[in-house]
Coordinates of C-alpha atoms and ligand atoms in Angstrom, one line a residue:
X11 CA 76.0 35.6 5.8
X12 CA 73.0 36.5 7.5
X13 CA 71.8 38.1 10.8
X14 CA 69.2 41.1 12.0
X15 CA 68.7 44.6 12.0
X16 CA 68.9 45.2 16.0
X17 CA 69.3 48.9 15.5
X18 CA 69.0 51.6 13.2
X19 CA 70.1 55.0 13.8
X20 CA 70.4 57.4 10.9
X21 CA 72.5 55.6 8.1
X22 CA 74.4 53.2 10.5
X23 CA 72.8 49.8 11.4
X24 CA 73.5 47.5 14.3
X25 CA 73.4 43.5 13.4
X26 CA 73.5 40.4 15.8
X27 CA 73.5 36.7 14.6
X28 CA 70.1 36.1 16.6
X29 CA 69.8 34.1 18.7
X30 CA 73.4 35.1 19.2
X31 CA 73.8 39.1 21.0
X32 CA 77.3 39.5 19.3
X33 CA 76.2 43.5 17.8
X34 CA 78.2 44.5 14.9
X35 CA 78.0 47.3 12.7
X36 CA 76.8 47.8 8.9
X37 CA 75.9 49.9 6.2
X38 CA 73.7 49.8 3.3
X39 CA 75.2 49.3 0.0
X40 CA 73.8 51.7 -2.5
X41 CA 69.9 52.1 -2.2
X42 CA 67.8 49.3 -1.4
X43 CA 64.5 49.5 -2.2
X44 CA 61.6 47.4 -1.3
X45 CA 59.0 46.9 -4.3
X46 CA 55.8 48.7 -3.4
X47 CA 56.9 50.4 -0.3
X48 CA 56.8 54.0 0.4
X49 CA 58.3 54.0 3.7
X50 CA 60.8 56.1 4.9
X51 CA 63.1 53.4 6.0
X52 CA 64.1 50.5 4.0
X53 CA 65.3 48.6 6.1
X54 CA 63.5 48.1 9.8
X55 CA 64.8 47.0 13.3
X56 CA 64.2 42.9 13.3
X57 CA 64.7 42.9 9.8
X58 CA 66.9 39.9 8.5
X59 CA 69.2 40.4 6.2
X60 CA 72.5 39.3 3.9
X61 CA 75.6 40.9 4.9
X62 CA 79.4 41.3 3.4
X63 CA 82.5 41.8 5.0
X64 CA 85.2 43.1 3.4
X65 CA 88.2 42.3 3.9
X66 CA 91.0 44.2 5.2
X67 CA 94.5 44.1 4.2
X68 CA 97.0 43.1 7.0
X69 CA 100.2 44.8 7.5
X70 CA 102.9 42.2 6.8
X71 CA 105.1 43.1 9.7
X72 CA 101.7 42.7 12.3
X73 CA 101.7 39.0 10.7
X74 CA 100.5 37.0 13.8
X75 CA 99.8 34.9 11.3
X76 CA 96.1 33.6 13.2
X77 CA 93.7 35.9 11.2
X78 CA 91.8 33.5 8.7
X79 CA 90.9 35.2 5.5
X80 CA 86.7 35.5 6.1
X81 CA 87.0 35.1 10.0
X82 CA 87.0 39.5 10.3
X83 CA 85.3 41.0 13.1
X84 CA 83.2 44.1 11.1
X85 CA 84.5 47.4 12.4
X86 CA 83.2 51.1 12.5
X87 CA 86.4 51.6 9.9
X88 CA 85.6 48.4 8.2
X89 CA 81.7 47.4 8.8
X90 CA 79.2 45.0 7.0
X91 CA 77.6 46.1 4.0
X92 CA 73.9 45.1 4.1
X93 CA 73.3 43.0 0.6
X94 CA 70.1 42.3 0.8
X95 CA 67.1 42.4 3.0
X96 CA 64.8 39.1 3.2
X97 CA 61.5 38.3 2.5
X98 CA 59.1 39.7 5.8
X99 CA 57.2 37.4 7.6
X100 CA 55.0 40.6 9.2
X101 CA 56.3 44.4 10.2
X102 CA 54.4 47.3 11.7
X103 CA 54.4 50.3 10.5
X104 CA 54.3 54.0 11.8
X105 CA 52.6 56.7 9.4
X106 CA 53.2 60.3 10.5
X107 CA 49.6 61.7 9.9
X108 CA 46.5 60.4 8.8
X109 CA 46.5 61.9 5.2
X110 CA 50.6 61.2 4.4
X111 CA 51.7 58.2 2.3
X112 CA 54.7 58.4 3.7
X113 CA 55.3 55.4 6.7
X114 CA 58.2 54.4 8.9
X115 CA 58.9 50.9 9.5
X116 CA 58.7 50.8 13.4
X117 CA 59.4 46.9 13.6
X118 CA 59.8 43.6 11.0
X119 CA 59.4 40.1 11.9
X120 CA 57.6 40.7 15.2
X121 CA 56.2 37.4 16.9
X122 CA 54.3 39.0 19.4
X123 CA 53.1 42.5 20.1
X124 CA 52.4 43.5 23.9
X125 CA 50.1 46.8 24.1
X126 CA 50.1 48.0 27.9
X127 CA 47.0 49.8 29.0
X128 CA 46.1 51.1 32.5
X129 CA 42.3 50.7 33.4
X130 CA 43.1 54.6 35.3
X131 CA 45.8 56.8 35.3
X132 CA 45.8 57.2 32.4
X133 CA 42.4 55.8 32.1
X134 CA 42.1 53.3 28.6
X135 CA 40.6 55.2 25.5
X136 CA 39.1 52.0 24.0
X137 CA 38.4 53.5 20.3
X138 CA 42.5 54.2 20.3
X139 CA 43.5 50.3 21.7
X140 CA 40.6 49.3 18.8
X141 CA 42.5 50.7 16.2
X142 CA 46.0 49.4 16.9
X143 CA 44.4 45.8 17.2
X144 CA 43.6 46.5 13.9
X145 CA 46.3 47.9 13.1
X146 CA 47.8 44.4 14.6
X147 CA 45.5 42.3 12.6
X148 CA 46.4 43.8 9.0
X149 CA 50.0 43.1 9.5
X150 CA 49.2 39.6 11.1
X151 CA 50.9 40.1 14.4
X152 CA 49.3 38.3 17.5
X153 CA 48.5 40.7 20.3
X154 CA 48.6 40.4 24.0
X155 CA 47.0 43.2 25.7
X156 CA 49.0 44.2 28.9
X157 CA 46.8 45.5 31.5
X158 CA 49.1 47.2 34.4
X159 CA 49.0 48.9 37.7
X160 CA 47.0 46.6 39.1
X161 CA 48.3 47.1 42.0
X162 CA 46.0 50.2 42.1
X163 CA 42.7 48.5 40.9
X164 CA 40.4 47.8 44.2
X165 CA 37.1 47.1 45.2
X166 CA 36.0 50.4 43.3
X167 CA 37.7 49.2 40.0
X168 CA 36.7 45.7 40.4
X169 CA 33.6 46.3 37.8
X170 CA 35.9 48.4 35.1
X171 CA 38.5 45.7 35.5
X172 CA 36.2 42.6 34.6
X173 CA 34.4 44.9 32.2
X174 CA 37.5 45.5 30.2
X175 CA 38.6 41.8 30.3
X176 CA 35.0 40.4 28.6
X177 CA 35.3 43.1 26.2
X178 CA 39.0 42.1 24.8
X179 CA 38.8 38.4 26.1
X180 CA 35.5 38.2 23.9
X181 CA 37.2 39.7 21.4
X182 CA 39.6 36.7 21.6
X183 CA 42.8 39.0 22.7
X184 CA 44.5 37.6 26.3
X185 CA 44.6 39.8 28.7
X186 CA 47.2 39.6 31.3
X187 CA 46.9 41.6 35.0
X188 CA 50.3 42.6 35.9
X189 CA 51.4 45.8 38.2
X190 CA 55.4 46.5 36.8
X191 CA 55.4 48.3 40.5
X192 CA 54.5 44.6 43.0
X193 CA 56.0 42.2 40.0
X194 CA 52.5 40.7 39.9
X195 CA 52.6 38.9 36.5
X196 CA 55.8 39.7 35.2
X197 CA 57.0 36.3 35.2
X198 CA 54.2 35.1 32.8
X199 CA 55.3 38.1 30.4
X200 CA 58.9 36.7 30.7
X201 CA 58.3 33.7 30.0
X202 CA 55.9 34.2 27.4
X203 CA 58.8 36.1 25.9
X204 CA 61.1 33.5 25.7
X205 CA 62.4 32.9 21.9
X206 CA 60.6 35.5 20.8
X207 CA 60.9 39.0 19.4
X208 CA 58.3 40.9 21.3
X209 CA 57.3 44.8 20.6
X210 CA 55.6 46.7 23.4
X211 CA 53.5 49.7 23.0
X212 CA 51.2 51.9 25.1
X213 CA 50.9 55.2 25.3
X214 CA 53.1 57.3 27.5
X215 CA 52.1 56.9 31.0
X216 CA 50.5 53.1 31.6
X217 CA 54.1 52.1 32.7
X218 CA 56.0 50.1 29.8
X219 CA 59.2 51.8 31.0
X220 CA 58.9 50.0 34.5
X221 CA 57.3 47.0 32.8
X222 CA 60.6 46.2 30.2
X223 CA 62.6 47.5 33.5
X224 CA 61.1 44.9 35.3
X225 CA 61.1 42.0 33.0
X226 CA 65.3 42.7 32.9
X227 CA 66.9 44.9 35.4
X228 CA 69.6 45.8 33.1
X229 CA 67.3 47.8 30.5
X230 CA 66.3 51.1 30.6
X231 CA 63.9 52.6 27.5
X232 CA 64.1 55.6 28.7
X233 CA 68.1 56.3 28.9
X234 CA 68.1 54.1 25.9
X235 CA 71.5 52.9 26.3
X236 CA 73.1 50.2 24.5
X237 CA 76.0 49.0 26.3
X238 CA 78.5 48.6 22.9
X239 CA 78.6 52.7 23.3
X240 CA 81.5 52.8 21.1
X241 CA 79.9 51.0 18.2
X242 CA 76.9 54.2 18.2
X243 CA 79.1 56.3 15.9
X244 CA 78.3 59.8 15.5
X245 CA 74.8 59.6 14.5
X246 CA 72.4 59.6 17.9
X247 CA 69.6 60.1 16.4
X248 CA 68.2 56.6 17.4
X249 CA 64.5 55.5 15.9
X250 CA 64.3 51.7 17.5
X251 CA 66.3 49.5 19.5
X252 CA 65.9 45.6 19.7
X253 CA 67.1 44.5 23.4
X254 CA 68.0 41.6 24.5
X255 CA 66.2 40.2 27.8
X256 CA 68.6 38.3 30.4
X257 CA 66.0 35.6 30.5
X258 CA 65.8 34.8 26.8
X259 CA 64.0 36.4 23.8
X260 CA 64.4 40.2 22.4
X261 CA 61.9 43.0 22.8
X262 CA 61.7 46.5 20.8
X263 CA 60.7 49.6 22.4
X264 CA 58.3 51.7 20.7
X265 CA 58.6 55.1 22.3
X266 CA 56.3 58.1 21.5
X267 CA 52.8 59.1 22.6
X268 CA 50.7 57.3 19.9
X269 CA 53.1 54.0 19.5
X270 CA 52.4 52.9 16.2
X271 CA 49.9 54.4 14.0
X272 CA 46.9 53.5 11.2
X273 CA 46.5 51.7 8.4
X274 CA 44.5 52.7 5.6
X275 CA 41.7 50.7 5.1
X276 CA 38.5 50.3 2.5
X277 CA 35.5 50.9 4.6
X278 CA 34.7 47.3 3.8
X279 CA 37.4 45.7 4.8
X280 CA 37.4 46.9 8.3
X281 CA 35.4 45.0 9.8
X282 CA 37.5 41.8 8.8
X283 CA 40.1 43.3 11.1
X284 CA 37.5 43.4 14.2
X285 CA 38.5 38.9 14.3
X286 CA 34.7 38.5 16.6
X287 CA 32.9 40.5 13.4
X288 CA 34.6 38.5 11.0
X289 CA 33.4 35.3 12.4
X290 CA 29.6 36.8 12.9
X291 CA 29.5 38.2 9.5
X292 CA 29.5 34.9 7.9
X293 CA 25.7 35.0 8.9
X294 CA 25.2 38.3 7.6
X295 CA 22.1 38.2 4.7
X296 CA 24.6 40.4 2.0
X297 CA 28.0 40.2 1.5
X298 CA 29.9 42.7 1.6
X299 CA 28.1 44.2 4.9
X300 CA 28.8 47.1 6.4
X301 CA 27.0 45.9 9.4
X302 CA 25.4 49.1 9.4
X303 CA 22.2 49.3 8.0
X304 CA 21.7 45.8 6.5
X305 CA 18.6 44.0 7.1
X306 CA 19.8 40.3 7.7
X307 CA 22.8 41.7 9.7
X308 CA 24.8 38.7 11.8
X309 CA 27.1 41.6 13.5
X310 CA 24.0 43.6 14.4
X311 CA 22.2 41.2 15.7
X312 CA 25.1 40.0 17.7
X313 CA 25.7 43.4 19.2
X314 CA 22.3 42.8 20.4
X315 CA 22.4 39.9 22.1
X316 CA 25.4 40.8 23.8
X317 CA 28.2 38.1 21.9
X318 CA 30.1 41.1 20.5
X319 CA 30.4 44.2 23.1
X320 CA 29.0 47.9 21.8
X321 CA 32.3 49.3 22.9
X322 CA 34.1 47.6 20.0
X323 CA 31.3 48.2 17.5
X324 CA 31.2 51.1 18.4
X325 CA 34.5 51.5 18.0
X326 CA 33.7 50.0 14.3
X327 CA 31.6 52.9 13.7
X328 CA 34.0 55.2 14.6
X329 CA 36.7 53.9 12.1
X330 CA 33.7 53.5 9.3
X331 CA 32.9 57.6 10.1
X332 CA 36.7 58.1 9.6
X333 CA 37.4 56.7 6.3
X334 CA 34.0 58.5 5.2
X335 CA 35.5 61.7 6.3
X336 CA 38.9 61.3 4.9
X337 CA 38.1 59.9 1.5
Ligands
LIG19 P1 55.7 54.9 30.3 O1 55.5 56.3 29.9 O2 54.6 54.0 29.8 O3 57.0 54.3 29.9 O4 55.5 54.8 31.9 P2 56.6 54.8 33.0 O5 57.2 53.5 33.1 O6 57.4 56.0 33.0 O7 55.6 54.9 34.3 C1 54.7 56.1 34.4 C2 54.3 56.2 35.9 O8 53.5 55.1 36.3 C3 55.5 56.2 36.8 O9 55.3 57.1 37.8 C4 55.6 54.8 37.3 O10 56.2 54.7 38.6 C5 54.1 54.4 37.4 N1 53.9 53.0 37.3 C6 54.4 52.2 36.3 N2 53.9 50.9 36.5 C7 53.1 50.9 37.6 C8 52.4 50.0 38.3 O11 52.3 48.8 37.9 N3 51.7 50.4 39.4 C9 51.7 51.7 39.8 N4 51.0 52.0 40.9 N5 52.4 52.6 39.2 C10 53.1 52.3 38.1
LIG20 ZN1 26.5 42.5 8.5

């Protein structure tokens, strides 16, 4: 049988039979290890996976006699044993510093990731959004970028606000205006979330928190309750949560200042994670380009006139400096 990881907290999994919510708890049998990976966590929350159930002898004198053999209901006594974990279609990962080879799996099988930024309070720190779209782009998840509090944005922002959109629109990102406080776009997010598994990140301030809280009532990220309290266990320690939204689809949390974290790139393959540089460079004179230096340079000269914004060459640079620096 199969289903997906919906929550992972120290050696105890939760299941559900997506798009079914019916949460059920497993374990991993002996270790299962993914071929090349050095992450932490073998298995990841949106993970599918096989599953057993073992079943469990009936007392003869409780004989009711309506318990088909393979129908049981996995317990906390008696819960699934996670067989296998399928092939990934994408996952993000999480690596604790810069220099470490170790990573934590935040999220597998995303469809969509949502990265909420604020224009002010806390004002956008573009090079940091740059590098999680990257981050995005090597593990081939589609991005929306979530601009909130827009309720706060006006006349005196109007110029940041347009700014920002030609910047990331250009970039070919969407970028939706929403304001988790008036419930201005929040309908678009829910419906665009429909079917899917969605992750949302931003760092701690722009107002996920009241964004998920508005999208469903029910959920809070910041108790991080799950309503099944009796199928937690002892172990509390939670690391992420799939939730379920009232109006259809599943979102994971990703709490924590930084979200989720690099990647470790070549310097030359950067810029094919930057998806407006990888469509200039296909003028540039040599390949590879570092779109640095090069005479012939289609990134360069596009920077000039304006096509791709200096913020997110800039930004380029900034990641190009970085891998000089730590290599
Ligand atoms: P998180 O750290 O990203 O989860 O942020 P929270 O959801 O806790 O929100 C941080 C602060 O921003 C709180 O004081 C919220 O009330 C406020 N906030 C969140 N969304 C909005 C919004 O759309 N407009 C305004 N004006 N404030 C917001
Ligand atoms: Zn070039």
């Amino acid at each position: 049988m199969e289903a997906t990881v919906v929550k992972h907290t120290g050696s105890h999994y939760l299941l559900s039979s997506l798009p079914e919510w019916n949460l059920f708890p497993a374990v991993l049998r002996g270790k299962i290890r993914l071929k090349g990976s050095n992450a932490t966590n073998p298995v990841a929350v949106g993970d599918r996976v096989r599953y057993e159930i073992t079943p469990q002898a009936v007392p003869s004198d409780k004989s009711g006699g309506n318990d088909a053999p393979g129908q049981e209901v996995p317990t906390e006594q008696n819960p699934a044993v996670i067989t296998e974990i399928l092939p990934r279609r994408n996952y993000v990962i999480r690596r604790s510093t810069n220099l470490s080879r170790q990573s934590h799996i935040i999220a597998a099988n995303v469809d969509r990731a949502y990265i909420v930024v604020t224009i002010d309070f806390p004002e956008v720190k573009l090079p940091f959004l740059d590098r999680l779209l990257v981050t995005c782009e090597v593990y081939n998840v589609p991005v929306t970028i979530v601009l909130n509090k827009c309720d706060l944005y006006g006349e005196e922002y109007r110029d940041r606000v347009e700014v920002f959109h030609s910047i990331y629109e250009g970039a070919g990102y969407p970028v939706m205006d929403v304001s988790a406080v008036t419930g201005m776009g929040i309908d678009a997010i829910r419906d665009a979330c429909k079917g899917m598994v969605s992750l949302f990140s931003g760092v701690s301030g722009v107002g996920k928190s009241s964004l998920i809280r508005a999208l469903d009532p029910s959920l809070d990220p910041k108790v991080g309750e799950i309503s099944d309290a009796h199928l937690q266990g002892r172990h509390t320690t939670t690391f992420y949560e799939m939730y379920r939204l009232a109006s259809g689809g599943f979102i994971i949390d990703t709490p924590g200042i930084r979200g989720f974290g690099l990647v470790d790139l070549a310097r030359e393959e950067i810029a094919l994670y930057f998806p407006e540089m990888l469509k200039a460079s296909e003028g540039c004179r040599f390949t590879p380009c570092t779109h640095t230096h090069e005479p012939g340079c289609a990134v360069k000269a596009a920077v000039e006139d304006g096509t791709i914004s200096y913020e997110r060459y800039s930004s380029y640079l900034g990641m190009l400096e970085d891998e000089t620096k730590y290599r």
